[in-house]
Coordinates of C-alpha atoms in Angstrom, one line a residue:
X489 CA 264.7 -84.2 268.6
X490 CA 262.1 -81.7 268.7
X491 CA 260.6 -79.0 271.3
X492 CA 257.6 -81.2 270.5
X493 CA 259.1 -84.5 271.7
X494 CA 260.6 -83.1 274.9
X495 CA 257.1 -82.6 276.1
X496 CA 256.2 -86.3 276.2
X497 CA 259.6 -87.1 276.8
X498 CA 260.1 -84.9 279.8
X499 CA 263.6 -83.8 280.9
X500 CA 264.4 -86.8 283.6
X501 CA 263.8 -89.6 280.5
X502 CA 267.0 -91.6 280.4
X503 CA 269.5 -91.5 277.6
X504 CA 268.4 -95.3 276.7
X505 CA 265.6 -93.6 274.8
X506 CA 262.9 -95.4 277.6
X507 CA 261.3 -93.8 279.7
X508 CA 260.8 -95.8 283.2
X509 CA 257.0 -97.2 283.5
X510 CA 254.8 -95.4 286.3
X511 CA 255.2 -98.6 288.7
X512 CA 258.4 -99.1 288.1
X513 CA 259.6 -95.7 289.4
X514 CA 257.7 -92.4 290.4
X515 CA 257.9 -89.7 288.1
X516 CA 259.5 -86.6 288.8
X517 CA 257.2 -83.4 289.2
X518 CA 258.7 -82.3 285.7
X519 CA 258.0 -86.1 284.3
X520 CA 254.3 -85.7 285.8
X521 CA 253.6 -82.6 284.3
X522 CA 255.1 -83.5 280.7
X523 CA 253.2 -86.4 280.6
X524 CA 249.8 -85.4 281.9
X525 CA 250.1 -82.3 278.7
X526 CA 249.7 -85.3 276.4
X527 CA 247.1 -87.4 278.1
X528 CA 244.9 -84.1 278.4
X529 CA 245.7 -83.9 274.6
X530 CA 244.3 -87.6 274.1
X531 CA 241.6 -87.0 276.4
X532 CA 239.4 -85.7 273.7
X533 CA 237.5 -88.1 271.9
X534 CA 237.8 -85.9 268.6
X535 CA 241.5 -85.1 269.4
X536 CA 241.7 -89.3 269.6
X537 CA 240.3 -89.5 266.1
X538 CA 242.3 -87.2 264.2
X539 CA 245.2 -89.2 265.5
X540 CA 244.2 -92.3 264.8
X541 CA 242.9 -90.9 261.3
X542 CA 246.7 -89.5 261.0
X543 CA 248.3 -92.6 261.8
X544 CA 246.7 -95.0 259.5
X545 CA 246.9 -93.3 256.9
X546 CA 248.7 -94.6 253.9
X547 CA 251.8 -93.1 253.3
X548 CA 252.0 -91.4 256.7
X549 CA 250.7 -88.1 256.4
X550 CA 247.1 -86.2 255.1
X551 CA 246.4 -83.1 254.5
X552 CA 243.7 -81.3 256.9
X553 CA 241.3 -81.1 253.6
X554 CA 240.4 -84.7 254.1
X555 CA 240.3 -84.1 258.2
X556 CA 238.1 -82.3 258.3
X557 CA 235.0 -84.1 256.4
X558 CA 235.4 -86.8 258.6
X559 CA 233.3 -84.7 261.6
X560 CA 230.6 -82.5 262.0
X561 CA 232.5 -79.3 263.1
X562 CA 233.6 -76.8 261.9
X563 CA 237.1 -76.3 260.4
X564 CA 238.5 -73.8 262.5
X565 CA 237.1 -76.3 265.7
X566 CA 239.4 -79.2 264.0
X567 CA 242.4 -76.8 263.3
X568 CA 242.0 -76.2 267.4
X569 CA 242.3 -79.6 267.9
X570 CA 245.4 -80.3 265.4
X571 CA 246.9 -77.6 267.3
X572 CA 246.7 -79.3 270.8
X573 CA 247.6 -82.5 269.4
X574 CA 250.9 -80.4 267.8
X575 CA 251.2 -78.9 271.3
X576 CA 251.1 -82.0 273.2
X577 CA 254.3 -83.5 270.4
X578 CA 252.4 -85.7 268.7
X579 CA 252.3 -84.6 265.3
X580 CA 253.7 -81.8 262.8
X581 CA 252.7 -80.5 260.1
X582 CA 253.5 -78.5 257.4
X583 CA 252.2 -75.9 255.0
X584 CA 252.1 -76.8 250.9
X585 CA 250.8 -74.3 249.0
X586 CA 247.0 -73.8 250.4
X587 CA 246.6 -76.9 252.2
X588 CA 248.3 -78.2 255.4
X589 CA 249.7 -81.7 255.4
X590 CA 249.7 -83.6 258.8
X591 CA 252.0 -86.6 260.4
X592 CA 252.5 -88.5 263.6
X593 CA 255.5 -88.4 265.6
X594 CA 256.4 -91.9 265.7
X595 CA 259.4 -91.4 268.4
X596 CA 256.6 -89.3 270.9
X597 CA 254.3 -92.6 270.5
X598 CA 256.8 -95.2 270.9
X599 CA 257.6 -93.2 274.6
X600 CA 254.0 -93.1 275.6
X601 CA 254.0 -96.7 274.5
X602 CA 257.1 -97.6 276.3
X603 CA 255.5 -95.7 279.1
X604 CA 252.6 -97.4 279.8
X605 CA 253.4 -101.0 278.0
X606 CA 256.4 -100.9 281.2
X607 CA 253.4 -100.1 283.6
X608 CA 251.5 -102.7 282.5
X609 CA 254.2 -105.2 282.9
X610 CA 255.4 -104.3 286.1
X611 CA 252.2 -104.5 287.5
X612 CA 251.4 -108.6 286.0
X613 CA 254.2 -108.8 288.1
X614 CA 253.7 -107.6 291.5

């Protein structure tokens, strides 16, 4: 497991791999602070974009050439939102040649998933 993933993960997740859902226990001040990183990182509509434009793409990854024709901003502006989202453990990337090839994290979404599907349900039934 990555740096990366610890940050969504936080260090109080349990070994099960699932992290408890906000209303089924409260989060630690370590939890808290993890997670709110990576909703500050998908608090950006562009930021929200580029992942989703990661993530469905066929074959799992794209390099940053066909990012970053998809806005109207400039390439460094996209390369500082690529960054946050690689902050926040979301994606990785890597460098081939003169381009740079981007994927999501699939383990880092499946705990903010499990994170907030757990909330959800716990609060259908209260």
């Amino acid at each position: 497991m990555s740096n990366q993933e610890l940050v969504v993960l936080g260090q109080d997740a349990p070994s099960d791999g699932c992290c408890p859902g906000l209303l089924t226990a409260p989060l630690g001040e370590d939890q808290a602070a993890d997670l709110a990183k990576t909703f500050k990182a998908l608090g950006d509509p562009v930021r929200l974009r580029l992942l989703s434009l990661i993530a469905s793409r066929a074959g799992g990854e794209v390099c940053v050439c066909d990012l970053t024709p998809a806005f109207d901003l400039s390439q460094p502006t996209i390369s500082h939102h690529l960054k946050l989202l690689r902050q926040a453990g979301l994606i990785d990337c890597e460098r081939r040649g003169t381009w740079v090839y981007y994927w999501v994290l699939p383990a880092a979404l499946d705990r903010l998933s499990a994170f907030l599907t757990t909330a959800q349900q716990a609060g259908t039934t209260a």
